[in-house]
Coordinates of C-alpha atoms and ligand atoms in Angstrom, one line a residue:
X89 CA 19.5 106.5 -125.7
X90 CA 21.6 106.9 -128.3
X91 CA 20.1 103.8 -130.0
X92 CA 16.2 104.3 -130.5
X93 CA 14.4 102.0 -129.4
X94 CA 12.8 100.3 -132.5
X95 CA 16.8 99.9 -133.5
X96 CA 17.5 98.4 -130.2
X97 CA 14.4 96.3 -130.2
X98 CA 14.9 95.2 -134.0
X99 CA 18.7 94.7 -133.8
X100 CA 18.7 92.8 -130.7
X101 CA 15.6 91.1 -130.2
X102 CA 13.8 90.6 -132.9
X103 CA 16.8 89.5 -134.8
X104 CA 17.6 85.9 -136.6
X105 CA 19.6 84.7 -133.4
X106 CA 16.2 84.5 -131.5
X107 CA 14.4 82.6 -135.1
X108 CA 13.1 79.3 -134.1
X109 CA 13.2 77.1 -137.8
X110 CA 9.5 75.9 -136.3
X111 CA 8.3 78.3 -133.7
X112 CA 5.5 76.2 -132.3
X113 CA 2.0 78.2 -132.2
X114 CA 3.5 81.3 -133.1
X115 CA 0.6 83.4 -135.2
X116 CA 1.9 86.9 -134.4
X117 CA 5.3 87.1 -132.5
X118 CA 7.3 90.6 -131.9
X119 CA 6.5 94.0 -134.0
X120 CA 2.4 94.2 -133.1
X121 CA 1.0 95.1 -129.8
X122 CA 0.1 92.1 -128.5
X123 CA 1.9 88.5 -129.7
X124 CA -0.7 86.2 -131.1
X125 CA 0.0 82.1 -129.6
X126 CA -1.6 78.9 -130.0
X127 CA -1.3 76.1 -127.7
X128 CA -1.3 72.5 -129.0
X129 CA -4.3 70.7 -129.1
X130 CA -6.0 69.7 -125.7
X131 CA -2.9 71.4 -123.4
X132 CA -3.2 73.5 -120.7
X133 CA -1.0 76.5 -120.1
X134 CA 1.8 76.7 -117.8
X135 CA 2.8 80.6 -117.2
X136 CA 5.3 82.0 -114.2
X137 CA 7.9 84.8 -114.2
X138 CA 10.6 86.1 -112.7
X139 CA 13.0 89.2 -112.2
X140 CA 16.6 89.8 -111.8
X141 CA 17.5 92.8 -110.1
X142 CA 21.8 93.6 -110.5
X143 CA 23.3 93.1 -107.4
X144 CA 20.1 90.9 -105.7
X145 CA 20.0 87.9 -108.0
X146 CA 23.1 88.3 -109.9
X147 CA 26.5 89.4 -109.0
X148 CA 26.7 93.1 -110.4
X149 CA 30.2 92.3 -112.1
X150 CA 28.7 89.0 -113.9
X151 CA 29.1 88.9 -117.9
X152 CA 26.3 90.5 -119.8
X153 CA 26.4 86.8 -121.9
X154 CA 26.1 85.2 -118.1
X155 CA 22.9 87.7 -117.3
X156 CA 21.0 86.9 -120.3
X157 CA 21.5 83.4 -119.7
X158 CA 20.2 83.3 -115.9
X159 CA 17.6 85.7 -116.8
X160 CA 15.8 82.7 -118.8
X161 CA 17.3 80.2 -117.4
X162 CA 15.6 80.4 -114.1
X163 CA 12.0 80.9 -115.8
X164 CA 12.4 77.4 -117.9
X165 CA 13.6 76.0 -114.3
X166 CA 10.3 77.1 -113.3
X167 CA 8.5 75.5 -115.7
X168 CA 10.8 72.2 -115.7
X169 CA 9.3 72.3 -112.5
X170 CA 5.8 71.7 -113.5
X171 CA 6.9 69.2 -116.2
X172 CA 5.6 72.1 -118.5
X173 CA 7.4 72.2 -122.1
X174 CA 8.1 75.6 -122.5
X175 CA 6.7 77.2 -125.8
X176 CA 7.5 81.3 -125.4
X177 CA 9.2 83.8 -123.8
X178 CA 8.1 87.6 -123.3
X179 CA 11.2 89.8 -122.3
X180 CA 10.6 93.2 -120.4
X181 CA 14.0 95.0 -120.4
X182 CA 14.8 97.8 -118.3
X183 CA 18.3 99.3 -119.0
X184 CA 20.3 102.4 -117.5
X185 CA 21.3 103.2 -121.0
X186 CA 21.4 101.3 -124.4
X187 CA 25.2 100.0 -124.1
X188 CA 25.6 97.9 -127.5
X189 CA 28.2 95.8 -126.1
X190 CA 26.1 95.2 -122.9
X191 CA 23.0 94.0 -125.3
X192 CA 24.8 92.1 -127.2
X193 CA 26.5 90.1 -125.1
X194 CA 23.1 90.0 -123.6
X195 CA 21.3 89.1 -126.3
X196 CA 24.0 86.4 -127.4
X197 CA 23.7 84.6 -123.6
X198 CA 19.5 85.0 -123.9
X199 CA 19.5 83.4 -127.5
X200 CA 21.6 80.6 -126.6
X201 CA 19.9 79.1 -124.3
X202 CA 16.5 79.9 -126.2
X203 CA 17.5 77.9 -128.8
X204 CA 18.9 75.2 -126.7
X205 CA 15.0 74.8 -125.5
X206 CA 13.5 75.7 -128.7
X207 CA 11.5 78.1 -126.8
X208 CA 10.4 81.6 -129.3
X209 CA 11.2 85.3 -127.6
X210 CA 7.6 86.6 -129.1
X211 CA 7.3 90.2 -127.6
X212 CA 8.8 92.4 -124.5
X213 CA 8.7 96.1 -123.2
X214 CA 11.7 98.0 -123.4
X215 CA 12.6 101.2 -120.6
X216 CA 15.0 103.0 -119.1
X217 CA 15.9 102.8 -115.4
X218 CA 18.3 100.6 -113.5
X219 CA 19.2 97.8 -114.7
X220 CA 16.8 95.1 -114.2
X221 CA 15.5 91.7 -117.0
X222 CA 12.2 90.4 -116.2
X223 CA 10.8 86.9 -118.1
X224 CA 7.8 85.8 -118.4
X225 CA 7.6 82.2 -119.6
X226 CA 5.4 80.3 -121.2
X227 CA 4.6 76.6 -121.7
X228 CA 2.4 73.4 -122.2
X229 CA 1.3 70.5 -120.1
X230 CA -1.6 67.7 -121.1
X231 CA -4.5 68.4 -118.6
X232 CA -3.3 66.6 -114.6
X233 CA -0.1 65.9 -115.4
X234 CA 1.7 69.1 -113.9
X235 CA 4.6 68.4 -111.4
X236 CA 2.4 70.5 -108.2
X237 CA 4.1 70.9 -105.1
X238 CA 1.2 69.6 -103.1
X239 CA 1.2 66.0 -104.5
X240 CA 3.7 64.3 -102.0
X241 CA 2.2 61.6 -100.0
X242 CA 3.7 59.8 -96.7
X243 CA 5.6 56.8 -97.9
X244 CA 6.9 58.4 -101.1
X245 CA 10.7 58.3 -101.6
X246 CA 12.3 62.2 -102.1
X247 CA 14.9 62.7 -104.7
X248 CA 16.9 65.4 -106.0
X249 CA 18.6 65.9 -109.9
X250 CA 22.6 66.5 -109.6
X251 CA 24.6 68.0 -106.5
X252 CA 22.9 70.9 -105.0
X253 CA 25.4 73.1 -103.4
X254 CA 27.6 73.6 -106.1
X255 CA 26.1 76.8 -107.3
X256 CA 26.6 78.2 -103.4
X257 CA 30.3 76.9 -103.7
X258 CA 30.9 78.8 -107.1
X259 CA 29.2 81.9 -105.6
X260 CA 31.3 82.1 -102.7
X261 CA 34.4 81.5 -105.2
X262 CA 33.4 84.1 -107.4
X263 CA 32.8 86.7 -104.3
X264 CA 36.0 85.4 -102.9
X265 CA 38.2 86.7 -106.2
X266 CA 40.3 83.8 -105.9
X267 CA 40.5 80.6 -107.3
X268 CA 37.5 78.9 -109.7
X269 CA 36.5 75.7 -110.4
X270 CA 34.0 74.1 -112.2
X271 CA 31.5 75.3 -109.3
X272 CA 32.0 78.8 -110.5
X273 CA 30.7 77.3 -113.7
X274 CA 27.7 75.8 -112.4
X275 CA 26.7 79.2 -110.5
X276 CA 27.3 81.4 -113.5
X277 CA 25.3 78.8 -116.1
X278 CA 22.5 77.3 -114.6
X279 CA 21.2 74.5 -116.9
X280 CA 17.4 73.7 -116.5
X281 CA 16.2 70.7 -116.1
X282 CA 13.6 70.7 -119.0
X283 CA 13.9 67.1 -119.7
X284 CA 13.7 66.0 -116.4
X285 CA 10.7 67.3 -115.5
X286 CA 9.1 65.9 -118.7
X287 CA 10.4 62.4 -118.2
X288 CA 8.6 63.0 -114.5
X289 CA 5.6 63.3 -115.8
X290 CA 3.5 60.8 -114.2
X291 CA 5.9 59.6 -111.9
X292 CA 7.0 62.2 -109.9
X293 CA 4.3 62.8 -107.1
X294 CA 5.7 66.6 -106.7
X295 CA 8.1 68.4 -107.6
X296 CA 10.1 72.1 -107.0
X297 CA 13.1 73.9 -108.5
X298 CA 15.7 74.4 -105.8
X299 CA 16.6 78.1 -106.2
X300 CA 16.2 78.8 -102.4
X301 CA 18.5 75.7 -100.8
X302 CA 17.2 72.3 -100.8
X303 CA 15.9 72.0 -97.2
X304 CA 14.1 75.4 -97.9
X305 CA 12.4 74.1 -101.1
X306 CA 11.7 70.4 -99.9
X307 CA 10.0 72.4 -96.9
X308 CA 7.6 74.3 -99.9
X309 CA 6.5 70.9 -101.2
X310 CA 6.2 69.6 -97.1
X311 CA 3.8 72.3 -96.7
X312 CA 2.4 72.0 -99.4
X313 CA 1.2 68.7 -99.8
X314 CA 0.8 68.9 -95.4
X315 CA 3.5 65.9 -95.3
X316 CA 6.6 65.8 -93.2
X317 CA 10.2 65.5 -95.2
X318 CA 12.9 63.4 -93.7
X319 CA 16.5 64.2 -95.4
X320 CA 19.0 61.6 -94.9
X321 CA 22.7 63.3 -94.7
X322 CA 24.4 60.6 -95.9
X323 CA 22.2 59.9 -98.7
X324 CA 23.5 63.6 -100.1
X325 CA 24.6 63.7 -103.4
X326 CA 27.7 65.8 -103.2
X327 CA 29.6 66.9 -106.3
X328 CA 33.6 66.3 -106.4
X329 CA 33.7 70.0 -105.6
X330 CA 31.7 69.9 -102.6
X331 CA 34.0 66.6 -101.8
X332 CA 37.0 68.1 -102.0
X333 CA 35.8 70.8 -99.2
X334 CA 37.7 69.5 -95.9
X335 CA 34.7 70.9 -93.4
X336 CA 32.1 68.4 -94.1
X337 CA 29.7 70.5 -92.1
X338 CA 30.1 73.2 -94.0
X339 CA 29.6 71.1 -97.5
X340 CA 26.4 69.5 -96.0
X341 CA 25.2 73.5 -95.1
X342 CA 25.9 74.4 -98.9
X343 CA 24.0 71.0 -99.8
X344 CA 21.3 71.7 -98.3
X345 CA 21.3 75.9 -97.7
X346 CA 22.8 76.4 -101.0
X347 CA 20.6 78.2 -103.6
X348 CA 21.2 78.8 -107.2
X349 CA 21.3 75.3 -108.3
X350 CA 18.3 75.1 -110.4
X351 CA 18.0 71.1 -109.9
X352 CA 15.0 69.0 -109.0
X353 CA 13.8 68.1 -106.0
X354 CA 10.6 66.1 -106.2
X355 CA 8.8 63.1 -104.4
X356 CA 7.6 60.2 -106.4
X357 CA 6.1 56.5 -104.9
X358 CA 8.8 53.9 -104.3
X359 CA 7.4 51.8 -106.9
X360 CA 8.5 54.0 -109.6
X361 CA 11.7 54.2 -108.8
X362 CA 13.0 51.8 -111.2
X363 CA 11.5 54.0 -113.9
X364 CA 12.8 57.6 -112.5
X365 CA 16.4 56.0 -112.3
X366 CA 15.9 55.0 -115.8
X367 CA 14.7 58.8 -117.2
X368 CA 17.8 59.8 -115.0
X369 CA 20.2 57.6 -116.9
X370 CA 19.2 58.2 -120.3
X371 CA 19.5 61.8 -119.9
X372 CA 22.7 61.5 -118.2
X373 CA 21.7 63.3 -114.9
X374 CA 22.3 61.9 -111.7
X375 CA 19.0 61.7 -109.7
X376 CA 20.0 60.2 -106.2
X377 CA 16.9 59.3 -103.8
X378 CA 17.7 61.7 -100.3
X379 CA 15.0 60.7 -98.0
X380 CA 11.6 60.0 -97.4
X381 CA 7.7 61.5 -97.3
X382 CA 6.1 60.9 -93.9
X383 CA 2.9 61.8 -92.2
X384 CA 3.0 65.3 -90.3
X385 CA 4.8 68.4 -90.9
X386 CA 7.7 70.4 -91.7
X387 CA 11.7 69.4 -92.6
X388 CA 14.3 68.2 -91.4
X389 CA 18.1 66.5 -92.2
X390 CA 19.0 64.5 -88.9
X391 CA 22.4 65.2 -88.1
X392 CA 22.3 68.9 -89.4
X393 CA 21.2 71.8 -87.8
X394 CA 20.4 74.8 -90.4
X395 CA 22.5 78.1 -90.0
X396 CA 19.3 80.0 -92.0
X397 CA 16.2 78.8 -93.9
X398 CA 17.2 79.8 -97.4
X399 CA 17.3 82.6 -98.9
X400 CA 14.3 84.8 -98.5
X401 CA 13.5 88.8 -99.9
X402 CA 11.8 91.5 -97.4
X403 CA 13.4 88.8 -94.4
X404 CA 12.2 90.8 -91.4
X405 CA 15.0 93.0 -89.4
Ligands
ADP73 P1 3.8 99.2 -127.3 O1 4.1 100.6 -127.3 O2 2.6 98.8 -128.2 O3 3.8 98.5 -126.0 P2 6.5 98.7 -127.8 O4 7.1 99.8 -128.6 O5 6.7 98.6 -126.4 O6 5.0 98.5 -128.2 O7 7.1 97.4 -128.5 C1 7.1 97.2 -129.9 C2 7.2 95.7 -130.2 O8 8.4 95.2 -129.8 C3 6.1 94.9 -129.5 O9 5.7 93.8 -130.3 C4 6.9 94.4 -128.3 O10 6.3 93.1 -127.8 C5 8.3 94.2 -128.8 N1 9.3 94.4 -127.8 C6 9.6 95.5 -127.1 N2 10.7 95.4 -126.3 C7 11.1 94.1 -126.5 C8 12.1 93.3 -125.9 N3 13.0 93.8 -125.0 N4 12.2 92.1 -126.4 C9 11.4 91.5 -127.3 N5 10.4 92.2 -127.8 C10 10.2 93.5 -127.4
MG74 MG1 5.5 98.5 -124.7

């Protein structure tokens, strides 16, 4: 590389884009062997992690800006997920060569959203190789009150955050070359729902991310908890994009097959429903309720039959 990599490391990473004013419970952050952290008092820790390959969880023409976003973005979904708060990030970077333009964009899409979420990039691991950005996240949550996906319990309502299906719409745009909408958008910058899965705290009964398609990760939390999920079609909250597609089969298979959209799906008790549509309105989310927890097993949407159960890796054949 060109660019050592202290320089890399130093003008990129550990640079004042990625300074937190307050970086919570950072002792020792990036330039020793090991980062140094202290959770608040009394909270448990909330870690997961998650890699993008180019080409496998990214389009391998997406924006180096658009990368580094999506490459934490889907780790804080992860821990929105658990109603975790998310504290610190730890970046290993594998690159095919150091491309300044490429880190820098990079860097610029990664420190964005970092800051959006307060959350402190406090060490990584930096190699050459084909391209590939794994996150590790990390975060806090007060001892039993993590979002868990095997909480549901027969009789609880099942909701989802925004209009899943949108990301899957703006992907096949994007593939397509032709014309974009505000779909495209949604695919290419994921938002978290960080909030959300604070303000469920206590309420929601479960909870997932819906990076697979929504039938796929309602099934997670039906196995689970060892519930059944019943889907209602026409309960499906469908964005103007999705509306404006003239097959409605083929909008209710993105709603519910689509993956990419980083929203909510979780299952709460009917009685705090009032409260959930509450959370949902101050943030300004939509949080529609889409069916119901029953007892026995498995998923289902009546009226729809599923083309393919979401996206999976190492899919036999
Ligand atoms: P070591 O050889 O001890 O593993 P490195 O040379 O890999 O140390 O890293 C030096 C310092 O830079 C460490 O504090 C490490 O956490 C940090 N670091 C390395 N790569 C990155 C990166 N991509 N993003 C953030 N911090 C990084
Ligand atoms: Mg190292």
């Amino acid at each position: 590389m060109a660019l050592s990599e202290f320089e890399l490391i130093a003008r990129y990473f550990d640079s004042p884009d990625f300074a937190l004013p307050e970086a919570e419970g950072v002792l020792l952050g990036i330039g020793d062997d090991a980062a140094i952290l202290r959770l608040p008092p009394g909270e448990d820790l909330a870690v997961s992690i998650d890699t993008l390959v180019a080409g496998v969880h990214f389009p391998a023409d997406s924006s180096p800006e658009q990368i580094g976003h999506r490459a934490l973005a889907v780790n804080l979904s992860d821990l929105a997920a658990m109603g975790a708060r998310p504290l610190w990030f730890t970046l290993a970077l594998t690159l095919p060569e150091a491309d300044e333009a490429w880190l820098a964009g990079f860097s610029r899409g990664l420190a964005a959203l970092a800051r959006r979420h307060h959350v402190a990039l406090v060490g990584g691991d930096t190699t050459r190789g084909p391209l590939s950005i794994t996150i590790q996240v990390h975060g806090c949550v007060p001892p039993g009150l993590a979002l868990r996906r095997d909480g549901a319990r027969a009789g609880d309502d099942v909701w989802v955050s925004g209009h899943p299906g949108t990301a899957a719409l703006g992907l096949r745009q994007l593939l397509a070359g032709g014309a974009r909408d505000e779909a495209a958008r949604v695919f290419a910058e994921p938002a978290p729902r960080v909030a959300l899965g604070l303000a469920l705290r206590g309420l929601a009964s479960a909870a997932i991310d819906v990076s697979d398609g929504l039938l796929a990760d309602a099934g997670h939390i039906a196995a689970r908890s060892a519930v059944a999920i019943a889907l209602e079609r026409e309960r499906l909250p469908f964005s103007p994009q999705l509306n404006s597609l003239a097959d409605r089969d083929d909008a209710c298979a993105l709603a519910l097959g689509g993956g990419d959209d980083y929203e909510l799906c979780f299952t709460a008790p009917p009685r705090h429903g009032a409260a959930i549509a509450g959370a949902a309105a101050d943030l300004g989310l939509a949080c529609t309720r889409i069916g119901r927890v029953l007892a026995g097993q498995g998923v289902e949407c009546a009226g729809f039959v599923p083309r393919a159960g979401g996206y999976q890796h190492f899919r036999g054949g």
